[in-house]
PDB file of C-alpha atoms and ligand atoms in Angstrom:
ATOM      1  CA  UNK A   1     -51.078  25.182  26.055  1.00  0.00           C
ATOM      2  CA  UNK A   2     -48.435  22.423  26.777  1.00  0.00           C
ATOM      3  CA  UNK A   3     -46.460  24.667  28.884  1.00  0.00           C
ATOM      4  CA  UNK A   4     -49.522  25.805  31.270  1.00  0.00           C
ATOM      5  CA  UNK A   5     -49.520  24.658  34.627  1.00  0.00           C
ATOM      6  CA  UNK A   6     -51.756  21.885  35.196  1.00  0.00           C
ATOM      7  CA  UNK A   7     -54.421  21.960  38.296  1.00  0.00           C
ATOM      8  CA  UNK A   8     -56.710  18.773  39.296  1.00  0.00           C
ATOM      9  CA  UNK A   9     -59.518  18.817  41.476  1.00  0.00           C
ATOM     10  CA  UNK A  10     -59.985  14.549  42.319  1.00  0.00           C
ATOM     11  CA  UNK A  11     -63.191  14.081  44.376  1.00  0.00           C
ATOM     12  CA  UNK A  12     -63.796  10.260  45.303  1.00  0.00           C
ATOM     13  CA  UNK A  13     -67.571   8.891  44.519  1.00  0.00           C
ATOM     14  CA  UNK A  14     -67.950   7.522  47.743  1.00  0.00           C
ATOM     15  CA  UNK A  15     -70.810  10.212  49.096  1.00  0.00           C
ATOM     16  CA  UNK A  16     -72.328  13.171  48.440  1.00  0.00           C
ATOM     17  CA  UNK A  17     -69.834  16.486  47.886  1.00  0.00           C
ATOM     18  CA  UNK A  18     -69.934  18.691  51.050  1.00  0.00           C
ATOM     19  CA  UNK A  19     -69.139  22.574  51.544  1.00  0.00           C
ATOM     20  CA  UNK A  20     -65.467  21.962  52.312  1.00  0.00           C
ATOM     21  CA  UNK A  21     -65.192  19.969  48.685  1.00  0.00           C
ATOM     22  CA  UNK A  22     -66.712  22.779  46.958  1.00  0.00           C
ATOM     23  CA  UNK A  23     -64.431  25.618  48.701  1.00  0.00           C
ATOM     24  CA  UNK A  24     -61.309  22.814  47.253  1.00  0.00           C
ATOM     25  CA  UNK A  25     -62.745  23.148  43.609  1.00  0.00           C
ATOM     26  CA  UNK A  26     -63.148  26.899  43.715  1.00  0.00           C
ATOM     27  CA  UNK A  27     -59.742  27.053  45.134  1.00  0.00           C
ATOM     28  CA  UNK A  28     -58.551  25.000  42.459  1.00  0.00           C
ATOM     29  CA  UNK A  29     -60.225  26.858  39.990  1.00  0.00           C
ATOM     30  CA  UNK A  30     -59.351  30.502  41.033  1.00  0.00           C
ATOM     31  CA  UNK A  31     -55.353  29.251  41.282  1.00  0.00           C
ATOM     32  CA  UNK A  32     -56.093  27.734  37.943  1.00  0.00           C
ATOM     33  CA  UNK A  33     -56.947  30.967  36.422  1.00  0.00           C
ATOM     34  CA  UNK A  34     -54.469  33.328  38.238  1.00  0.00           C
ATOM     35  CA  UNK A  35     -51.437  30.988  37.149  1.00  0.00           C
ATOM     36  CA  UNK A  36     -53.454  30.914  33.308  1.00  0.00           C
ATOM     37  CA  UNK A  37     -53.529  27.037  33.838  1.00  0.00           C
ATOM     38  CA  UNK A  38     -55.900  23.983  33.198  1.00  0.00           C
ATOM     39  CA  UNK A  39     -58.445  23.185  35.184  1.00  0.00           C
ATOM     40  CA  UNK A  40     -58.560  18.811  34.829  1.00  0.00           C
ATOM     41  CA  UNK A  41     -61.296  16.850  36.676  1.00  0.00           C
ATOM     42  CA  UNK A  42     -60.663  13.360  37.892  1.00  0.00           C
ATOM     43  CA  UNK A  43     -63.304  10.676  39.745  1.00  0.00           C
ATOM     44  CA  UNK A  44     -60.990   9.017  42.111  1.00  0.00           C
ATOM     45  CA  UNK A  45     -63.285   5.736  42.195  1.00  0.00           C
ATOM     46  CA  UNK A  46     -60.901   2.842  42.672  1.00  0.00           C
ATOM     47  CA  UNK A  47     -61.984   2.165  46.156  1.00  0.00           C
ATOM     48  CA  UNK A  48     -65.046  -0.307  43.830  1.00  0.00           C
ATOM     49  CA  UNK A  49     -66.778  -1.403  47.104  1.00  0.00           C
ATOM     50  CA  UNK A  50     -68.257   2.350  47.544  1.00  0.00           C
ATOM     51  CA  UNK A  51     -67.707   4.183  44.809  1.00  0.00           C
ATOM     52  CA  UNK A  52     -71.453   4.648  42.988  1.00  0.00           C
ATOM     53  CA  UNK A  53     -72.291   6.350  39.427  1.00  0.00           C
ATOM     54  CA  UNK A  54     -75.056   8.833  40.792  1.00  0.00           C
ATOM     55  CA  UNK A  55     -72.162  10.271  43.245  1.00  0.00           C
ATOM     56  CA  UNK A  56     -70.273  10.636  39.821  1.00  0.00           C
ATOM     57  CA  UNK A  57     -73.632  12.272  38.348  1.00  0.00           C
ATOM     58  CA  UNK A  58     -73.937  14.112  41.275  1.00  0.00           C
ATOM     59  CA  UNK A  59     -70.750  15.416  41.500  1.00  0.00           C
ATOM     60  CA  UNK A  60     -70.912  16.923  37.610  1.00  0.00           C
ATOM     61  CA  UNK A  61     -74.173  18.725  38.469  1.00  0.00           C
ATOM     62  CA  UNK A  62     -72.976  20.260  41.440  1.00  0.00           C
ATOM     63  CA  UNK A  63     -69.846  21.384  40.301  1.00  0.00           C
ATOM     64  CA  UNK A  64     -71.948  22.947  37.126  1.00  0.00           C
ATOM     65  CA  UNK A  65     -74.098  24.619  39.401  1.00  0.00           C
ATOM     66  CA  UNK A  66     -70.758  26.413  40.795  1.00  0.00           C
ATOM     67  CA  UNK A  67     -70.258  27.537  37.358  1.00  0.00           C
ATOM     68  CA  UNK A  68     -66.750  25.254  37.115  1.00  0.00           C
ATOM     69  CA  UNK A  69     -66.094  24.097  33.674  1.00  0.00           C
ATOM     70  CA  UNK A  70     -63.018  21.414  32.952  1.00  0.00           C
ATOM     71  CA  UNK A  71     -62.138  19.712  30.033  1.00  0.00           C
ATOM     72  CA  UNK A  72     -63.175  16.291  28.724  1.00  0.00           C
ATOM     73  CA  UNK A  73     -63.239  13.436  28.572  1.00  0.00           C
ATOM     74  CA  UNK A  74     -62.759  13.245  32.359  1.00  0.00           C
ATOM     75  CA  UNK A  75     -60.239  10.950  33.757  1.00  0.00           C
ATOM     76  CA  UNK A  76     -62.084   8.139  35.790  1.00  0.00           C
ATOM     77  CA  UNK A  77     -59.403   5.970  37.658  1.00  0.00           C
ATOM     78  CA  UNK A  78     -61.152   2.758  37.361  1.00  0.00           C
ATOM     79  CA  UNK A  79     -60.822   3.089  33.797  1.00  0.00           C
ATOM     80  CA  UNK A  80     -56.630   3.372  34.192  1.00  0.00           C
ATOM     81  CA  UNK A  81     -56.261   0.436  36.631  1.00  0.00           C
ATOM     82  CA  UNK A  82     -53.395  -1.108  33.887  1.00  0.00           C
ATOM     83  CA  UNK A  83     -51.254   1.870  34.852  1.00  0.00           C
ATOM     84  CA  UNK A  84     -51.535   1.661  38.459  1.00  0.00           C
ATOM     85  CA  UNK A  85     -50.828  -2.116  38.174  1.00  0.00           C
ATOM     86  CA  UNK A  86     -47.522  -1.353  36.247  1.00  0.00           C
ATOM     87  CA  UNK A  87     -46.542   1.008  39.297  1.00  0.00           C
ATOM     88  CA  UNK A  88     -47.098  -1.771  41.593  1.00  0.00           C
ATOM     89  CA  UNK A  89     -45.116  -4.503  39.477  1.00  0.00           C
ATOM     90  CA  UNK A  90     -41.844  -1.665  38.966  1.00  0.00           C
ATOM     91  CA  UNK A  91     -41.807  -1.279  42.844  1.00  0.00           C
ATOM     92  CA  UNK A  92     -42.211  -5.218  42.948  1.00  0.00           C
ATOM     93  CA  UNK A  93     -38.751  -5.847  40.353  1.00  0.00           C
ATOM     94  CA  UNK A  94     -37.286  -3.186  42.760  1.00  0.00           C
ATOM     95  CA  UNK A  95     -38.009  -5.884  45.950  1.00  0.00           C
ATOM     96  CA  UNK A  96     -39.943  -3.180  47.814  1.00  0.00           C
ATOM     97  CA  UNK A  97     -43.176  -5.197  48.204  1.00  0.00           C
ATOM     98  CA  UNK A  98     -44.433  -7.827  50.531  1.00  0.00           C
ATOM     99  CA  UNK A  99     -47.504  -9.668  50.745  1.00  0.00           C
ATOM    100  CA  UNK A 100     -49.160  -9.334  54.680  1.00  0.00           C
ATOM    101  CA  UNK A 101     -51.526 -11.992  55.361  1.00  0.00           C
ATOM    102  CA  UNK A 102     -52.739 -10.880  58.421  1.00  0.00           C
ATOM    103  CA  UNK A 103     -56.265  -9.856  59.316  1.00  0.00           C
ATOM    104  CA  UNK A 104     -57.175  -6.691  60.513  1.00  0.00           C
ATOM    105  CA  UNK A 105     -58.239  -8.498  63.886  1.00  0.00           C
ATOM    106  CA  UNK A 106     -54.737 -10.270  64.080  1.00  0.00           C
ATOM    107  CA  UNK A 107     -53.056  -6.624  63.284  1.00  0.00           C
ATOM    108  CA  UNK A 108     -55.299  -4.920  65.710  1.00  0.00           C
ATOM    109  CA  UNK A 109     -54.100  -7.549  68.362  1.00  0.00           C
ATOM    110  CA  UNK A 110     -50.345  -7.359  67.611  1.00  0.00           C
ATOM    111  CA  UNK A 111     -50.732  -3.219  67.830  1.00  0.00           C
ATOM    112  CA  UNK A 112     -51.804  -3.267  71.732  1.00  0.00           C
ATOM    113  CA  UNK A 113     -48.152  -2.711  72.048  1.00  0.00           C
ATOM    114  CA  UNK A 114     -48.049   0.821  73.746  1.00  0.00           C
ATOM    115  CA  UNK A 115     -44.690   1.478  72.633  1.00  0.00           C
ATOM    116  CA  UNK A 116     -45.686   2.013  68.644  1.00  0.00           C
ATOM    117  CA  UNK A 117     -45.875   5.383  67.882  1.00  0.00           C
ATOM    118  CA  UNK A 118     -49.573   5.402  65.517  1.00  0.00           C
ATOM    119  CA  UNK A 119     -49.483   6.914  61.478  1.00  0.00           C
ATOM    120  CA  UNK A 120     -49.726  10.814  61.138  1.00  0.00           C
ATOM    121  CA  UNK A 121     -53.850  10.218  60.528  1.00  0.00           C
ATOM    122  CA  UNK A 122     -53.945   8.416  64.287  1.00  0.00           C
ATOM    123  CA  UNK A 123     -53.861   4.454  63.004  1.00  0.00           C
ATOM    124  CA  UNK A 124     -51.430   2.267  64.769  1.00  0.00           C
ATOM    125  CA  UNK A 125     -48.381   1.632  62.991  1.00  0.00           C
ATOM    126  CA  UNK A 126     -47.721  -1.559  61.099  1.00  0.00           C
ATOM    127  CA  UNK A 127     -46.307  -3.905  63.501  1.00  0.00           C
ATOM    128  CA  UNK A 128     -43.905  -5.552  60.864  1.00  0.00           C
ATOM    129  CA  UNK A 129     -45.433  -9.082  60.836  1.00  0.00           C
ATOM    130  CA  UNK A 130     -44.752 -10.734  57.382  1.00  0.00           C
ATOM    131  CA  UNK A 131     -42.105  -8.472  56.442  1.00  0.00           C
ATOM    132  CA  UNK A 132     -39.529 -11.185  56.837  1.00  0.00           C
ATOM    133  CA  UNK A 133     -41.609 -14.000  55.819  1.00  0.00           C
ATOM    134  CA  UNK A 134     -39.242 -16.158  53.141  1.00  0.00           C
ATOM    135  CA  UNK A 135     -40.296 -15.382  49.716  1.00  0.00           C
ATOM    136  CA  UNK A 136     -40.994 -19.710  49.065  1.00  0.00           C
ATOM    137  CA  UNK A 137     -43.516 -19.690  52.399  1.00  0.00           C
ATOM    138  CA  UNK A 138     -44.995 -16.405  50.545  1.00  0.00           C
ATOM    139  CA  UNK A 139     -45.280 -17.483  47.221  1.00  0.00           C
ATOM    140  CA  UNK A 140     -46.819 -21.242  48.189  1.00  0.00           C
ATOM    141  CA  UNK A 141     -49.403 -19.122  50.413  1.00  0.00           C
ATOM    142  CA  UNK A 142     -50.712 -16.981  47.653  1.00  0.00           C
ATOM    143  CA  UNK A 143     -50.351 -19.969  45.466  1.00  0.00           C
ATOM    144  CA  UNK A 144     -52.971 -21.602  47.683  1.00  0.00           C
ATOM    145  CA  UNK A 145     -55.226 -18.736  47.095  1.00  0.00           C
ATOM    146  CA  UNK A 146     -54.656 -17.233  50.655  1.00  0.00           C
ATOM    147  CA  UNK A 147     -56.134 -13.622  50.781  1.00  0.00           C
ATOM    148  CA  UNK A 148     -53.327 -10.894  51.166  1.00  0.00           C
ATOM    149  CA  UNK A 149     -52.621  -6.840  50.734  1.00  0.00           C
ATOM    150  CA  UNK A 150     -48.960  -5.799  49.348  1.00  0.00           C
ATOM    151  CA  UNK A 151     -47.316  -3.282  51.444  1.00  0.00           C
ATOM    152  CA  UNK A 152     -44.499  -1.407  51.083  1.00  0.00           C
ATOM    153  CA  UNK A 153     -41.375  -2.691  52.670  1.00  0.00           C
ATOM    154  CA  UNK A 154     -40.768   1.066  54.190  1.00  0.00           C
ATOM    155  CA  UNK A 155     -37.040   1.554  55.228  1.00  0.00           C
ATOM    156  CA  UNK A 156     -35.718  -0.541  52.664  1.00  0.00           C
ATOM    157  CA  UNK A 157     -38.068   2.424  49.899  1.00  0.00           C
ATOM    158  CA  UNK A 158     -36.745   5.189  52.137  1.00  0.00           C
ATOM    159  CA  UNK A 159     -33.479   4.087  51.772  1.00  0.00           C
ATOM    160  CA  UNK A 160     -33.564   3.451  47.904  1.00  0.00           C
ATOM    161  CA  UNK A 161     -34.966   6.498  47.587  1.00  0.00           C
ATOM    162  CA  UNK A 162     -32.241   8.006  49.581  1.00  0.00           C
ATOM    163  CA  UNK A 163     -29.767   6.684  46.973  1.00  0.00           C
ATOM    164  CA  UNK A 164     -31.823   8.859  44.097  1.00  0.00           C
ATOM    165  CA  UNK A 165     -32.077  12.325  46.234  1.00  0.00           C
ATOM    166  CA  UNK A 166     -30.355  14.312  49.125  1.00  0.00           C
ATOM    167  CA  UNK A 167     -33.565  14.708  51.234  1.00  0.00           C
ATOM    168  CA  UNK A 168     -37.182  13.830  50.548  1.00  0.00           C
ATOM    169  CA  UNK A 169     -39.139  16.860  50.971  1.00  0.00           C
ATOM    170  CA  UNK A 170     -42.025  18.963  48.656  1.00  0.00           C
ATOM    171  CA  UNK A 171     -42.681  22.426  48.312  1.00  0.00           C
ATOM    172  CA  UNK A 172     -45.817  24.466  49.661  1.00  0.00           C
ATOM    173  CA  UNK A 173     -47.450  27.351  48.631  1.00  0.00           C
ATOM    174  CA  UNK A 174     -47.547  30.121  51.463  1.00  0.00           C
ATOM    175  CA  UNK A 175     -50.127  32.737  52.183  1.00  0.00           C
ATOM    176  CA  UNK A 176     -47.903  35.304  49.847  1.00  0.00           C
ATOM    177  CA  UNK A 177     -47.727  32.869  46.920  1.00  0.00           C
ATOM    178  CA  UNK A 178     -43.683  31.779  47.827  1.00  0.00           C
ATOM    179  CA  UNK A 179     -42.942  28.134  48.399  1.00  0.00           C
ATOM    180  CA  UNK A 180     -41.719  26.953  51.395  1.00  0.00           C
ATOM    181  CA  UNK A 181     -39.671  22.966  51.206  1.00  0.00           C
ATOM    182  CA  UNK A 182     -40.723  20.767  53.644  1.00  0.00           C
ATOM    183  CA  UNK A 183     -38.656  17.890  54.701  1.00  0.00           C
ATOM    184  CA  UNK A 184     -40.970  14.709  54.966  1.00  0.00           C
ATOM    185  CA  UNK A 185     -40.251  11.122  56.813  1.00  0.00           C
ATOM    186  CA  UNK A 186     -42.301   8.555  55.631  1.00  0.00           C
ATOM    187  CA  UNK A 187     -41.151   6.159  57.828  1.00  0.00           C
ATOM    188  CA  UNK A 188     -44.070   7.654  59.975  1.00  0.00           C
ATOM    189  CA  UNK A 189     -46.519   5.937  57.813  1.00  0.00           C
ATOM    190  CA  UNK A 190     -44.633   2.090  58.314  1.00  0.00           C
ATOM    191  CA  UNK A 191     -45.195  -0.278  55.590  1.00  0.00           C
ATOM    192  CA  UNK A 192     -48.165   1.411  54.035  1.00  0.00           C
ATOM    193  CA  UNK A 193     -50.578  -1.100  51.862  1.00  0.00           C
ATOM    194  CA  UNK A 194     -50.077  -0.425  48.248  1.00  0.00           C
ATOM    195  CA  UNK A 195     -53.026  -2.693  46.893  1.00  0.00           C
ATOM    196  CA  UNK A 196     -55.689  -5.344  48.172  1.00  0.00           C
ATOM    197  CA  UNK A 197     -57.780  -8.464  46.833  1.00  0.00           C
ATOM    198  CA  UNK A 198     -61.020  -5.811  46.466  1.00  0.00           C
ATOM    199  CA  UNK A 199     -58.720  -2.559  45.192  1.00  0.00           C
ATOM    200  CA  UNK A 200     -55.702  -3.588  43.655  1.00  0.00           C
ATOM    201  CA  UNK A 201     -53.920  -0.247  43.827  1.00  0.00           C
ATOM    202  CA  UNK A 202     -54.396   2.245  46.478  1.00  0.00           C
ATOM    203  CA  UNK A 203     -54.931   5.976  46.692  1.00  0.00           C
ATOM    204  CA  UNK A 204     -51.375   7.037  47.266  1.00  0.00           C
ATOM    205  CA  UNK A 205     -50.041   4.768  43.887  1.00  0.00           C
ATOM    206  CA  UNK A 206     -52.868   5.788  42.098  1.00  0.00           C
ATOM    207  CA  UNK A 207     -52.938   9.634  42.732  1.00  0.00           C
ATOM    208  CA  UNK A 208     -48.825   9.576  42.167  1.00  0.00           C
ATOM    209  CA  UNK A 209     -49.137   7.733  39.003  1.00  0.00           C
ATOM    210  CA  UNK A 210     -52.311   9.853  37.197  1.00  0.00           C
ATOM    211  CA  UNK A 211     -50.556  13.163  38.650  1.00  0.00           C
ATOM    212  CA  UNK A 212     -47.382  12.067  36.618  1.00  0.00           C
ATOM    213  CA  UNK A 213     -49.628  11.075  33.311  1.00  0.00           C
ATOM    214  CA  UNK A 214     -52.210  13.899  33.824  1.00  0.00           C
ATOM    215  CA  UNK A 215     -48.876  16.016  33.858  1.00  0.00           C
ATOM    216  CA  UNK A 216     -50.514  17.770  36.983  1.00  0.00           C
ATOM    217  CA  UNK A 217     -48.049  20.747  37.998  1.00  0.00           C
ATOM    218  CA  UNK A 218     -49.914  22.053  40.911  1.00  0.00           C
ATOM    219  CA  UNK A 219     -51.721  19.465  43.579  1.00  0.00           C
ATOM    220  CA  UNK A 220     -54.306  21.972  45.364  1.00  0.00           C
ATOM    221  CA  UNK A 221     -56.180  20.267  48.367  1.00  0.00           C
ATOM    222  CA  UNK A 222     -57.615  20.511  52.164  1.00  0.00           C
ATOM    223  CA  UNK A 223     -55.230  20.152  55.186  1.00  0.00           C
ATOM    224  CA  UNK A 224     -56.505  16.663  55.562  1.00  0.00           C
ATOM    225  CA  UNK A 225     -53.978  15.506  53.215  1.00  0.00           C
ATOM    226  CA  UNK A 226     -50.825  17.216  54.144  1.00  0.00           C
ATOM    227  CA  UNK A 227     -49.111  13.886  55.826  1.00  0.00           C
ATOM    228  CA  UNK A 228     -50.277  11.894  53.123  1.00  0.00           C
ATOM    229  CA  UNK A 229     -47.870  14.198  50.573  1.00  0.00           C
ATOM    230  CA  UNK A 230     -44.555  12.191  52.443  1.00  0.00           C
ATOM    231  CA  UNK A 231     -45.889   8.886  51.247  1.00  0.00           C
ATOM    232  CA  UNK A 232     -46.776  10.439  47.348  1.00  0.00           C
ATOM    233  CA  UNK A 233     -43.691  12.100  47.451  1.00  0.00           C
ATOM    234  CA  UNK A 234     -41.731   8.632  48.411  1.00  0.00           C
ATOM    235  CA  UNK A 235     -43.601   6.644  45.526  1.00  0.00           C
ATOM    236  CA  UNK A 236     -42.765   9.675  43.211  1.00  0.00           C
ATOM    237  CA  UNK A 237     -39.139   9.342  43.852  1.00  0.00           C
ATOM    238  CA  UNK A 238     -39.101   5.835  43.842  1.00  0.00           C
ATOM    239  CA  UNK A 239     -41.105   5.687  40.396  1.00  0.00           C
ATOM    240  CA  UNK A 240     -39.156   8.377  38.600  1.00  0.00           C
ATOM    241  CA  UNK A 241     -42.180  10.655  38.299  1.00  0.00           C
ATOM    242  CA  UNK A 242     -41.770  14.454  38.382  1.00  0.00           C
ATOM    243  CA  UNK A 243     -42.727  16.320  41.561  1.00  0.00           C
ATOM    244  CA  UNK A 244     -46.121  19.136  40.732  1.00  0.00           C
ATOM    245  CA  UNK A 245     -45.882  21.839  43.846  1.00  0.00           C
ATOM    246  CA  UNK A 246     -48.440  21.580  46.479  1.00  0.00           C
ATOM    247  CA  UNK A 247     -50.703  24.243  47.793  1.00  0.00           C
ATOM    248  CA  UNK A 248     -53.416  22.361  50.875  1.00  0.00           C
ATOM    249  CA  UNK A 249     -55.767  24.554  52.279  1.00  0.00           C
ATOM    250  CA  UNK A 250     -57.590  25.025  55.368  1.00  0.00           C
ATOM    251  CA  UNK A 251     -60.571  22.549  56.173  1.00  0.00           C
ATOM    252  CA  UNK A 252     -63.634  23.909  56.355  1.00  0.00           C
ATOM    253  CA  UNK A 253     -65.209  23.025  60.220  1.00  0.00           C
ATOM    254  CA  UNK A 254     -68.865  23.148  61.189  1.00  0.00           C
ATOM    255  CA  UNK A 255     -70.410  25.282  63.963  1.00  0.00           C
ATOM    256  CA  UNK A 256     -68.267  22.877  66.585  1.00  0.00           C
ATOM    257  CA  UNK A 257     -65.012  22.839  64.839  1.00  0.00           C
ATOM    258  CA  UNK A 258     -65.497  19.718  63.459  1.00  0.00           C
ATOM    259  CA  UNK A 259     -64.118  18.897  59.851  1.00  0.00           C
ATOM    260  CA  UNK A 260     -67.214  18.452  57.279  1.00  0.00           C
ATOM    261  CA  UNK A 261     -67.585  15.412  56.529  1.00  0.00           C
ATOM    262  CA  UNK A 262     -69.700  12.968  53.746  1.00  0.00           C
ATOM    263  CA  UNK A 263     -72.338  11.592  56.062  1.00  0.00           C
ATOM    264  CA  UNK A 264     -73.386  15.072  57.170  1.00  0.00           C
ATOM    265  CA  UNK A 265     -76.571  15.431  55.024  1.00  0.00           C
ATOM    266  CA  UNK A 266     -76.850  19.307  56.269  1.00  0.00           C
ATOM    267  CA  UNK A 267     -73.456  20.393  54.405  1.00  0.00           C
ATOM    268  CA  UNK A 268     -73.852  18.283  51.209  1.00  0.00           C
ATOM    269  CA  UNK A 269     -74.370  20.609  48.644  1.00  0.00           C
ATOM    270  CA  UNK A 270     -77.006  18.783  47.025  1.00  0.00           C
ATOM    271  CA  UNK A 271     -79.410  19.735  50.595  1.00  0.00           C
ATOM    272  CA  UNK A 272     -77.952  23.342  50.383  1.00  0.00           C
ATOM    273  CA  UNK A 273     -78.491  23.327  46.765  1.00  0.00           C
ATOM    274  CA  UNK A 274     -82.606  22.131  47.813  1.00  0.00           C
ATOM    275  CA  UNK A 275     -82.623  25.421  49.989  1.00  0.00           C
ATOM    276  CA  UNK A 276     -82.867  27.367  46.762  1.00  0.00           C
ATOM    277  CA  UNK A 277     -79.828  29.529  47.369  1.00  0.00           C
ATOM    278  CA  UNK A 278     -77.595  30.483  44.296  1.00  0.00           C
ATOM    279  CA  UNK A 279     -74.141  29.786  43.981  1.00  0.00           C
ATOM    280  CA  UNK A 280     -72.919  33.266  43.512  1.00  0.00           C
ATOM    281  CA  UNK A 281     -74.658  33.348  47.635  1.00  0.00           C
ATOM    282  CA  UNK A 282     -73.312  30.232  48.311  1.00  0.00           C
ATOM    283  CA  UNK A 283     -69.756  31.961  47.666  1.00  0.00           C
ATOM    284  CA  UNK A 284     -69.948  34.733  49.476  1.00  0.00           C
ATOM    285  CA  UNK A 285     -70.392  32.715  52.741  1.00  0.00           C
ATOM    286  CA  UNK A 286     -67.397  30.613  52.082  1.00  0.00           C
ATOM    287  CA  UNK A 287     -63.541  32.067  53.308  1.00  0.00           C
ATOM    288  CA  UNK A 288     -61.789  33.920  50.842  1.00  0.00           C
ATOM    289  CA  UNK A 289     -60.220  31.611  47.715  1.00  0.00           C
ATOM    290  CA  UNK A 290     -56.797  32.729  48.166  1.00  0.00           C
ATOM    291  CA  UNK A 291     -55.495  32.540  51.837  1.00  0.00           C
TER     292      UNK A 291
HETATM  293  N1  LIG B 301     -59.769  11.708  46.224  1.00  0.00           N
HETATM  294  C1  LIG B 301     -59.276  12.355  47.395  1.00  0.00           C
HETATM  295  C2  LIG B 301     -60.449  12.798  48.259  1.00  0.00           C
HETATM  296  O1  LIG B 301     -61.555  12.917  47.778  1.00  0.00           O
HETATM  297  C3  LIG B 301     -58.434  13.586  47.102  1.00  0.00           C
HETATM  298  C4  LIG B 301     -57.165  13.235  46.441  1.00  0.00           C
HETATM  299  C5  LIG B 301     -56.201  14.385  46.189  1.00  0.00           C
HETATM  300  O2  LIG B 301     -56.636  15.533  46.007  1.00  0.00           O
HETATM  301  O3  LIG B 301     -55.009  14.110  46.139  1.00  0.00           O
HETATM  302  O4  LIG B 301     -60.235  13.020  49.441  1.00  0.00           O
END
């Protein structure tokens, strides 16, 4: 048992599950069983502003209804925040934070500058104000109580990181079950926010850190996340945790190509669910599970 490989399916609480997040579990799943791994459920509900129990309830029924099983008790992240936190403060003693006290309006204004290249997911970059502010102007600002994210001072992690490893890179699975290395810069992402006053960690620390303690081998996923895997692999790196192999998989799109999404009531599988169909249906409609 302590040698099988380790699979996680994390849905956030933040809406309804859709088609495409039921294709990820069953993908999950089906890997799960053909590697003779662990299936391990986790509620990614840091974000506490709109994360909601009945999405949590929800999200148990529905996967029952798919005839998934996992094992218990399931790992809820708001219930680990003292880990994430620890992340945060080793990063800190390695001087790779800095607090940003800008607004989103005063970052949106700096970013009219057409020569910034935006983030792989199509946000402007991170202009770079209060990267340089000195650390006694900092520490008298929070000290007045001023409101603040901490982001990640970028080059100065790539280069640490740098120091600890030729390349940073991860592997992904391929259609014939190989793994291909990908070389990753997250220096596309600029000084990503680690943590803020209403979610002190963010989903990049906090999926790196519970993959490590989970002892997840294999991170199976949509497309959606593929850029993201530069920035977990960085933090990984940087916080000496070991590296699971990836494996994203196509999005599923609705009848005009566009990606499902939460808000669409027709795909949430709580409305399909209503329409009386049975799983076993359900999954016959849905691509294969191994691409
Ligand atoms: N919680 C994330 C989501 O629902 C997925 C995180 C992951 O699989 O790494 O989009």
């Amino acid at each position: 048992m302590s040698n099988s490989p380790v699979f996680r399916f994390a849905p956030s609480p933040n809406g309804e599950l859709h088609l495409g997040h039921a294709y990820s579990a069953l993908v999950t799943d089906h890997l799960a069983r053909a590697e003779r791994g662990r299936f391990l459920l986790r509620i990614e509900d840091v974000d506490g502003g709109r994360a909601r129990d009945e999405y949590i309830d929800q999200i148990y029924d529905d996967l029952t209804w798919l005839g998934l099983t996992w094992e218990t008790p399931v790992w809820k992240q708001s219930q680990h925040m003292e880990n994430y936190a620890k992340a945060l403060d080793k990063l800190k003693q390695l001087g790779l934070l800095f607090p940003c006290f800008a607004s989103r309006r005063e970052i949106a204004e700096h970013e009219l500058t057409p020569t910034m290249p935006d983030t792989p997911d199509g946000f402007p970059i991170y202009p770079g104000i209060y990267r340089d502010t000195p650390a006694k102007e900092a520490a008298s600002r929070i000290a007045e109580g001023e409101p603040h994210t901490l982001r990640l001072n970028m080059e100065k992690a790539v280069a640490l990181a740098l120091q600890k490893t030729d390349v940073i890179s991860f592997q992904e699975r391929q259609k014939d079950g190989s793994y291909q290395v990908i070389t990753v810069s997250p220096l596309d992402w600029g000084d990503m926010v680690l943590a803020r006053r209403e979610m002190p960690t963010s989903y990049n620390l906090a999926v790196v850190v519970d993959d490590a303690l989970q002892g997840v081998t294999h991170v199976t996923r949509g497309e959606d996340l593929y850029y993201a895997t530069s920035m977990q692999r960085l933090l990984q790196i940087l916080l000496d945790l070991p590296e699971p192999l990836y494996f994203h998989h196509p999005l599923l799109v609705d009848m005009t190509g566009r990606k499902l999404s939460k808000s669409d009531d027709e795909t949430s599988l709580k409305t399909i669910r209503a329409t009386g169909i049975s799983a076993a249906e359900l999954c016959l409609q849905l691509p294969p599970l191994i691409l």
